[in-house]
Amino acid sequence: AQSVTQLGSHVSVSEGALVLLRCNYSSSVPPYLFWYVQYPNQGLQLLLKYTTGATLVKGINGFEAEFKKSETSFHLTKPSAHMSDAAEYFCAVRNRDDKIIFGKGTRLHILP
Amino acid sequence: DTAVSQTPKYLVTQMGNDKSIKCEQNLGHDTMYWYKQDSKKFLKIMFSYNNKELIINETVPNRFSPKSPDKAHLNLHINSLELGDSAVYFCASSATHEQFFGPGTRLTVL
């Protein structure tokens, strides 16, 4: 069965510092991978996705993620954190049944 | 223009009541979903419909019944509400790989 593990339920970074949110997945088939962001009291918004092709994927708001098959990872990064990046981030994998499995989420805190 | 909309945004009700949440998407997508997000922010799929037909039905109590009158709508009806049903319910739709989420309905059962 496919699963998604997000390391760290809470991550704090200083404004201007590098953001790194970790995601590992398990899948028996080539996965489709996603990162979603959820701002307080809002729905989920797609940040970026990997389906095929280039393993370094660029998304909105300066975020990017790299698919590493050998490490079964899809970590999310942003070079310089902004206060507006404070939110809950979800990594997800889609299986062949069109079902998306979400990780448990990582709350990103930005310190002034 | 709202892509995926849900009503109501908030729903407070007593245990034992029956309630419905409505979802509409104007994206022309064939597939729609219902997710439940618990107090720990854990998201779990409940149902998926493709062209008005049920394709995913997770282990959800049969008190929950989705209804899709047409491709653009997927409503969720809940009978005999219980305290544990309190959560945020999200509707979503998709055409290919990406899912578009509604703003959520916060259900509180007293």
PDB file of C-alpha atoms in Angstrom:
ATOM      1  CA  ALA A   1       0.000   0.000   0.000  1.00  0.00           C
ATOM      2  CA  GLN A   2       1.167   3.470  -0.734  1.00  0.00           C
ATOM      3  CA  SER A   3       1.998   5.819   2.099  1.00  0.00           C
ATOM      4  CA  VAL A   4       3.465   9.227   2.708  1.00  0.00           C
ATOM      5  CA  THR A   5       5.646  10.230   5.647  1.00  0.00           C
ATOM      6  CA  GLN A   6       6.328  13.837   6.484  1.00  0.00           C
ATOM      7  CA  LEU A   7       9.160  14.265   8.949  1.00  0.00           C
ATOM      8  CA  GLY A   8       8.337  16.845  11.575  1.00  0.00           C
ATOM      9  CA  SER A   9       4.821  17.922  12.384  1.00  0.00           C
ATOM     10  CA  HIS A  10       6.169  21.413  13.144  1.00  0.00           C
ATOM     11  CA  VAL A  11       9.084  23.218  11.519  1.00  0.00           C
ATOM     12  CA  SER A  12      10.285  26.692  12.509  1.00  0.00           C
ATOM     13  CA  VAL A  13      12.572  28.826  10.393  1.00  0.00           C
ATOM     14  CA  SER A  14      13.639  32.438  10.591  1.00  0.00           C
ATOM     15  CA  GLU A  15      12.418  34.896   8.010  1.00  0.00           C
ATOM     16  CA  GLY A  16      14.886  34.863   5.131  1.00  0.00           C
ATOM     17  CA  ALA A  17      16.240  31.413   5.972  1.00  0.00           C
ATOM     18  CA  LEU A  18      16.008  28.260   3.893  1.00  0.00           C
ATOM     19  CA  VAL A  19      12.794  26.271   4.146  1.00  0.00           C
ATOM     20  CA  LEU A  20      13.105  22.482   3.951  1.00  0.00           C
ATOM     21  CA  LEU A  21      10.075  20.265   4.473  1.00  0.00           C
ATOM     22  CA  ARG A  22      10.727  16.555   4.179  1.00  0.00           C
ATOM     23  CA  CYS A  23       8.547  13.992   2.503  1.00  0.00           C
ATOM     24  CA  ASN A  24       9.170  10.305   1.861  1.00  0.00           C
ATOM     25  CA  TYR A  25       6.757   8.014   0.092  1.00  0.00           C
ATOM     26  CA  SER A  26       6.291   4.364  -0.585  1.00  0.00           C
ATOM     27  CA  SER A  27       4.903   3.240  -3.897  1.00  0.00           C
ATOM     28  CA  SER A  28       5.086   0.106  -5.991  1.00  0.00           C
ATOM     29  CA  VAL A  29       4.588   2.058  -9.194  1.00  0.00           C
ATOM     30  CA  PRO A  30       6.006   5.331 -10.504  1.00  0.00           C
ATOM     31  CA  PRO A  31       4.197   7.859  -8.375  1.00  0.00           C
ATOM     32  CA  TYR A  32       2.556  11.144  -9.003  1.00  0.00           C
ATOM     33  CA  LEU A  33       3.650  13.414  -6.173  1.00  0.00           C
ATOM     34  CA  PHE A  34       2.194  16.655  -4.881  1.00  0.00           C
ATOM     35  CA  TRP A  35       2.711  19.360  -2.334  1.00  0.00           C
ATOM     36  CA  TYR A  36      -0.321  21.279  -1.132  1.00  0.00           C
ATOM     37  CA  VAL A  37      -0.477  24.294   1.170  1.00  0.00           C
ATOM     38  CA  GLN A  38      -3.323  25.091   3.540  1.00  0.00           C
ATOM     39  CA  TYR A  39      -3.588  28.561   5.041  1.00  0.00           C
ATOM     40  CA  PRO A  40      -5.637  28.945   8.225  1.00  0.00           C
ATOM     41  CA  ASN A  41      -9.346  28.337   7.700  1.00  0.00           C
ATOM     42  CA  GLN A  42      -8.900  27.726   3.989  1.00  0.00           C
ATOM     43  CA  GLY A  43      -8.904  24.807   1.593  1.00  0.00           C
ATOM     44  CA  LEU A  44      -5.856  23.170   0.084  1.00  0.00           C
ATOM     45  CA  GLN A  45      -3.984  24.820  -2.752  1.00  0.00           C
ATOM     46  CA  LEU A  46      -1.585  23.006  -5.040  1.00  0.00           C
ATOM     47  CA  LEU A  47       1.993  24.242  -4.722  1.00  0.00           C
ATOM     48  CA  LEU A  48       3.589  21.910  -7.236  1.00  0.00           C
ATOM     49  CA  LYS A  49       3.421  18.417  -8.667  1.00  0.00           C
ATOM     50  CA  TYR A  50       5.634  15.771 -10.193  1.00  0.00           C
ATOM     51  CA  THR A  51       4.215  13.438 -12.807  1.00  0.00           C
ATOM     52  CA  THR A  52       6.960  12.615 -15.300  1.00  0.00           C
ATOM     53  CA  GLY A  53      10.003  14.284 -16.809  1.00  0.00           C
ATOM     54  CA  ALA A  54      12.261  16.719 -14.996  1.00  0.00           C
ATOM     55  CA  THR A  55      12.806  15.689 -11.411  1.00  0.00           C
ATOM     56  CA  LEU A  56      13.220  19.240 -10.128  1.00  0.00           C
ATOM     57  CA  VAL A  57       9.800  20.807 -10.080  1.00  0.00           C
ATOM     58  CA  LYS A  58       9.140  24.496  -9.576  1.00  0.00           C
ATOM     59  CA  GLY A  59       5.897  25.682  -8.041  1.00  0.00           C
ATOM     60  CA  ILE A  60       4.184  28.822  -6.920  1.00  0.00           C
ATOM     61  CA  ASN A  61       5.484  31.310  -4.344  1.00  0.00           C
ATOM     62  CA  GLY A  62       9.122  30.365  -4.966  1.00  0.00           C
ATOM     63  CA  PHE A  63       8.818  26.768  -3.788  1.00  0.00           C
ATOM     64  CA  GLU A  64      10.414  23.823  -5.522  1.00  0.00           C
ATOM     65  CA  ALA A  65      10.753  20.102  -4.894  1.00  0.00           C
ATOM     66  CA  GLU A  66      13.010  17.381  -6.214  1.00  0.00           C
ATOM     67  CA  PHE A  67      11.869  13.839  -6.926  1.00  0.00           C
ATOM     68  CA  LYS A  68      14.597  11.404  -5.913  1.00  0.00           C
ATOM     69  CA  LYS A  69      13.583   7.897  -6.837  1.00  0.00           C
ATOM     70  CA  SER A  70      16.573   6.262  -5.147  1.00  0.00           C
ATOM     71  CA  GLU A  71      15.675   7.929  -1.859  1.00  0.00           C
ATOM     72  CA  THR A  72      11.885   7.763  -2.385  1.00  0.00           C
ATOM     73  CA  SER A  73      11.801  11.399  -1.397  1.00  0.00           C
ATOM     74  CA  PHE A  74      10.100  14.559  -2.573  1.00  0.00           C
ATOM     75  CA  HIS A  75      11.355  17.282  -0.231  1.00  0.00           C
ATOM     76  CA  LEU A  76      10.005  20.824  -0.541  1.00  0.00           C
ATOM     77  CA  THR A  77      12.363  23.788  -0.406  1.00  0.00           C
ATOM     78  CA  LYS A  78      12.335  27.551  -0.646  1.00  0.00           C
ATOM     79  CA  PRO A  79      15.559  29.564  -0.526  1.00  0.00           C
ATOM     80  CA  SER A  80      14.244  32.415   1.599  1.00  0.00           C
ATOM     81  CA  ALA A  81      11.245  32.172   3.931  1.00  0.00           C
ATOM     82  CA  HIS A  82       8.680  34.907   4.110  1.00  0.00           C
ATOM     83  CA  MET A  83       6.201  35.547   6.892  1.00  0.00           C
ATOM     84  CA  SER A  84       3.370  34.776   4.482  1.00  0.00           C
ATOM     85  CA  ASP A  85       4.691  31.209   4.080  1.00  0.00           C
ATOM     86  CA  ALA A  86       3.386  30.279   7.535  1.00  0.00           C
ATOM     87  CA  ALA A  87       0.851  27.537   6.858  1.00  0.00           C
ATOM     88  CA  GLU A  88       0.252  23.781   6.915  1.00  0.00           C
ATOM     89  CA  TYR A  89       1.965  21.856   4.126  1.00  0.00           C
ATOM     90  CA  PHE A  90       0.863  18.465   2.883  1.00  0.00           C
ATOM     91  CA  CYS A  91       2.799  16.023   0.757  1.00  0.00           C
ATOM     92  CA  ALA A  92       0.666  13.576  -1.222  1.00  0.00           C
ATOM     93  CA  VAL A  93       1.032  10.632  -3.584  1.00  0.00           C
ATOM     94  CA  ARG A  94      -1.518   9.495  -6.142  1.00  0.00           C
ATOM     95  CA  ASN A  95      -1.977   5.825  -6.882  1.00  0.00           C
ATOM     96  CA  ARG A  96      -3.394   4.064  -9.903  1.00  0.00           C
ATOM     97  CA  ASP A  97      -6.882   4.049  -8.402  1.00  0.00           C
ATOM     98  CA  ASP A  98      -6.901   7.833  -8.607  1.00  0.00           C
ATOM     99  CA  LYS A  99      -6.778   7.974  -4.837  1.00  0.00           C
ATOM    100  CA  ILE A 100      -4.547  10.606  -3.284  1.00  0.00           C
ATOM    101  CA  ILE A 101      -2.866   9.630  -0.043  1.00  0.00           C
ATOM    102  CA  PHE A 102      -1.883  12.603   2.093  1.00  0.00           C
ATOM    103  CA  GLY A 103       0.865  12.863   4.653  1.00  0.00           C
ATOM    104  CA  LYS A 104      -0.031  14.080   8.123  1.00  0.00           C
ATOM    105  CA  GLY A 105       1.073  17.598   7.349  1.00  0.00           C
ATOM    106  CA  THR A 106       3.843  19.892   8.559  1.00  0.00           C
ATOM    107  CA  ARG A 107       3.039  23.209  10.185  1.00  0.00           C
ATOM    108  CA  LEU A 108       5.610  25.792   9.062  1.00  0.00           C
ATOM    109  CA  HIS A 109       6.286  28.627  11.523  1.00  0.00           C
ATOM    110  CA  ILE A 110       8.223  31.678  10.402  1.00  0.00           C
ATOM    111  CA  LEU A 111      10.164  33.496  13.107  1.00  0.00           C
ATOM    112  CA  PRO A 112      10.694  37.258  12.730  1.00  0.00           C
TER     113      PRO A 112
ATOM    114  CA  ASP B   1     -14.940  32.941 -10.137  1.00  0.00           C
ATOM    115  CA  THR B   2     -15.092  30.201  -7.534  1.00  0.00           C
ATOM    116  CA  ALA B   3     -13.892  26.892  -8.960  1.00  0.00           C
ATOM    117  CA  VAL B   4     -15.105  24.546  -6.218  1.00  0.00           C
ATOM    118  CA  SER B   5     -17.666  25.894  -3.792  1.00  0.00           C
ATOM    119  CA  GLN B   6     -19.213  24.374  -0.694  1.00  0.00           C
ATOM    120  CA  THR B   7     -22.178  25.352   1.426  1.00  0.00           C
ATOM    121  CA  PRO B   8     -22.473  25.950   4.246  1.00  0.00           C
ATOM    122  CA  LYS B   9     -19.064  27.101   5.457  1.00  0.00           C
ATOM    123  CA  TYR B  10     -19.988  26.393   9.061  1.00  0.00           C
ATOM    124  CA  LEU B  11     -22.511  23.909  10.393  1.00  0.00           C
ATOM    125  CA  VAL B  12     -23.341  23.520  14.076  1.00  0.00           C
ATOM    126  CA  THR B  13     -25.898  20.906  15.023  1.00  0.00           C
ATOM    127  CA  GLN B  14     -27.020  18.536  17.731  1.00  0.00           C
ATOM    128  CA  MET B  15     -26.229  14.848  17.974  1.00  0.00           C
ATOM    129  CA  GLY B  16     -28.754  12.686  16.176  1.00  0.00           C
ATOM    130  CA  ASN B  17     -29.675  15.278  13.570  1.00  0.00           C
ATOM    131  CA  ASP B  18     -29.413  14.775   9.798  1.00  0.00           C
ATOM    132  CA  LYS B  19     -27.526  17.353   7.746  1.00  0.00           C
ATOM    133  CA  SER B  20     -26.297  17.895   4.210  1.00  0.00           C
ATOM    134  CA  ILE B  21     -23.298  19.669   2.726  1.00  0.00           C
ATOM    135  CA  LYS B  22     -23.418  20.797  -0.885  1.00  0.00           C
ATOM    136  CA  CYS B  23     -20.553  20.995  -3.351  1.00  0.00           C
ATOM    137  CA  GLU B  24     -20.429  22.444  -6.832  1.00  0.00           C
ATOM    138  CA  GLN B  25     -17.568  22.774  -9.303  1.00  0.00           C
ATOM    139  CA  ASN B  26     -17.557  24.916 -12.444  1.00  0.00           C
ATOM    140  CA  LEU B  27     -14.350  23.473 -13.878  1.00  0.00           C
ATOM    141  CA  GLY B  28     -15.984  20.875 -16.093  1.00  0.00           C
ATOM    142  CA  HIS B  29     -14.189  18.070 -14.258  1.00  0.00           C
ATOM    143  CA  ASP B  30     -15.450  14.508 -14.383  1.00  0.00           C
ATOM    144  CA  THR B  31     -14.314  13.419 -10.928  1.00  0.00           C
ATOM    145  CA  MET B  32     -15.308  14.771  -7.539  1.00  0.00           C
ATOM    146  CA  TYR B  33     -14.304  13.802  -4.009  1.00  0.00           C
ATOM    147  CA  TRP B  34     -15.157  14.217  -0.354  1.00  0.00           C
ATOM    148  CA  TYR B  35     -12.405  14.373   2.254  1.00  0.00           C
ATOM    149  CA  LYS B  36     -12.563  14.578   6.042  1.00  0.00           C
ATOM    150  CA  GLN B  37      -9.936  16.565   7.962  1.00  0.00           C
ATOM    151  CA  ASP B  38      -9.852  15.822  11.665  1.00  0.00           C
ATOM    152  CA  SER B  39      -8.712  18.052  14.514  1.00  0.00           C
ATOM    153  CA  LYS B  40      -5.106  16.948  13.979  1.00  0.00           C
ATOM    154  CA  LYS B  41      -5.295  18.123  10.356  1.00  0.00           C
ATOM    155  CA  PHE B  42      -5.187  14.567   9.029  1.00  0.00           C
ATOM    156  CA  LEU B  43      -6.880  14.375   5.618  1.00  0.00           C
ATOM    157  CA  LYS B  44      -8.629  11.206   4.557  1.00  0.00           C
ATOM    158  CA  ILE B  45     -10.598  10.482   1.423  1.00  0.00           C
ATOM    159  CA  MET B  46     -14.172   9.382   1.959  1.00  0.00           C
ATOM    160  CA  PHE B  47     -15.726   9.104  -1.483  1.00  0.00           C
ATOM    161  CA  SER B  48     -14.972   9.663  -5.133  1.00  0.00           C
ATOM    162  CA  TYR B  49     -17.420   9.992  -8.012  1.00  0.00           C
ATOM    163  CA  ASN B  50     -16.673   9.917 -11.720  1.00  0.00           C
ATOM    164  CA  ASN B  51     -19.424  11.115 -14.036  1.00  0.00           C
ATOM    165  CA  LYS B  52     -21.998  10.626 -11.296  1.00  0.00           C
ATOM    166  CA  GLU B  53     -20.833   7.082 -10.511  1.00  0.00           C
ATOM    167  CA  LEU B  54     -19.265   6.045  -7.227  1.00  0.00           C
ATOM    168  CA  ILE B  55     -15.693   4.805  -7.746  1.00  0.00           C
ATOM    169  CA  ILE B  56     -14.106   5.121  -4.311  1.00  0.00           C
ATOM    170  CA  ASN B  57     -15.891   4.365  -1.085  1.00  0.00           C
ATOM    171  CA  GLU B  58     -13.575   4.167   1.881  1.00  0.00           C
ATOM    172  CA  THR B  59     -14.545   2.569   5.160  1.00  0.00           C
ATOM    173  CA  VAL B  60     -17.010   5.275   6.017  1.00  0.00           C
ATOM    174  CA  PRO B  61     -20.087   4.589   8.194  1.00  0.00           C
ATOM    175  CA  ASN B  62     -23.177   4.135   6.101  1.00  0.00           C
ATOM    176  CA  ARG B  63     -24.663   7.148   7.878  1.00  0.00           C
ATOM    177  CA  PHE B  64     -22.710   9.083   5.256  1.00  0.00           C
ATOM    178  CA  SER B  65     -24.308   9.041   1.828  1.00  0.00           C
ATOM    179  CA  PRO B  66     -22.957  10.979  -1.133  1.00  0.00           C
ATOM    180  CA  LYS B  67     -25.277  12.004  -3.921  1.00  0.00           C
ATOM    181  CA  SER B  68     -24.286  13.276  -7.346  1.00  0.00           C
ATOM    182  CA  PRO B  69     -27.255  14.724  -9.237  1.00  0.00           C
ATOM    183  CA  ASP B  70     -24.988  15.719 -12.110  1.00  0.00           C
ATOM    184  CA  LYS B  71     -21.321  15.915 -12.979  1.00  0.00           C
ATOM    185  CA  ALA B  72     -20.912  19.348 -11.416  1.00  0.00           C
ATOM    186  CA  HIS B  73     -22.398  18.527  -8.026  1.00  0.00           C
ATOM    187  CA  LEU B  74     -21.532  16.110  -5.248  1.00  0.00           C
ATOM    188  CA  ASN B  75     -23.483  16.490  -2.041  1.00  0.00           C
ATOM    189  CA  LEU B  76     -22.846  14.757   1.252  1.00  0.00           C
ATOM    190  CA  HIS B  77     -25.708  13.736   3.489  1.00  0.00           C
ATOM    191  CA  ILE B  78     -25.062  12.619   7.034  1.00  0.00           C
ATOM    192  CA  ASN B  79     -27.684  10.822   9.139  1.00  0.00           C
ATOM    193  CA  SER B  80     -27.779  10.524  12.912  1.00  0.00           C
ATOM    194  CA  LEU B  81     -24.817  12.804  13.516  1.00  0.00           C
ATOM    195  CA  GLU B  82     -22.347  11.782  16.221  1.00  0.00           C
ATOM    196  CA  LEU B  83     -19.787  13.766  18.191  1.00  0.00           C
ATOM    197  CA  GLY B  84     -16.985  12.077  16.250  1.00  0.00           C
ATOM    198  CA  ASP B  85     -18.311  13.483  13.008  1.00  0.00           C
ATOM    199  CA  SER B  86     -17.056  16.915  14.020  1.00  0.00           C
ATOM    200  CA  ALA B  87     -14.412  17.838  11.464  1.00  0.00           C
ATOM    201  CA  VAL B  88     -13.770  19.922   8.400  1.00  0.00           C
ATOM    202  CA  TYR B  89     -15.136  18.347   5.225  1.00  0.00           C
ATOM    203  CA  PHE B  90     -13.545  19.229   1.913  1.00  0.00           C
ATOM    204  CA  CYS B  91     -14.933  18.707  -1.533  1.00  0.00           C
ATOM    205  CA  ALA B  92     -12.516  18.456  -4.468  1.00  0.00           C
ATOM    206  CA  SER B  93     -12.619  17.876  -8.199  1.00  0.00           C
ATOM    207  CA  SER B  94     -10.097  16.750 -10.785  1.00  0.00           C
ATOM    208  CA  ALA B  95      -9.683  16.187 -14.495  1.00  0.00           C
ATOM    209  CA  THR B  96      -6.170  14.756 -14.666  1.00  0.00           C
ATOM    210  CA  HIS B  97      -3.618  14.592 -11.898  1.00  0.00           C
ATOM    211  CA  GLU B  98      -4.370  17.705  -9.912  1.00  0.00           C
ATOM    212  CA  GLN B  99      -7.214  18.055  -7.445  1.00  0.00           C
ATOM    213  CA  PHE B 100      -8.871  21.394  -6.788  1.00  0.00           C
ATOM    214  CA  PHE B 101     -10.264  21.807  -3.296  1.00  0.00           C
ATOM    215  CA  GLY B 102     -13.210  23.723  -1.989  1.00  0.00           C
ATOM    216  CA  PRO B 103     -12.887  26.025   1.047  1.00  0.00           C
ATOM    217  CA  GLY B 104     -14.221  23.410   3.447  1.00  0.00           C
ATOM    218  CA  THR B 105     -17.237  23.037   5.726  1.00  0.00           C
ATOM    219  CA  ARG B 106     -16.561  23.029   9.440  1.00  0.00           C
ATOM    220  CA  LEU B 107     -19.064  20.686  11.072  1.00  0.00           C
ATOM    221  CA  THR B 108     -19.490  20.854  14.827  1.00  0.00           C
ATOM    222  CA  VAL B 109     -21.707  18.291  16.515  1.00  0.00           C
ATOM    223  CA  LEU B 110     -22.818  19.208  20.036  1.00  0.00           C
TER     224      LEU B 110
END
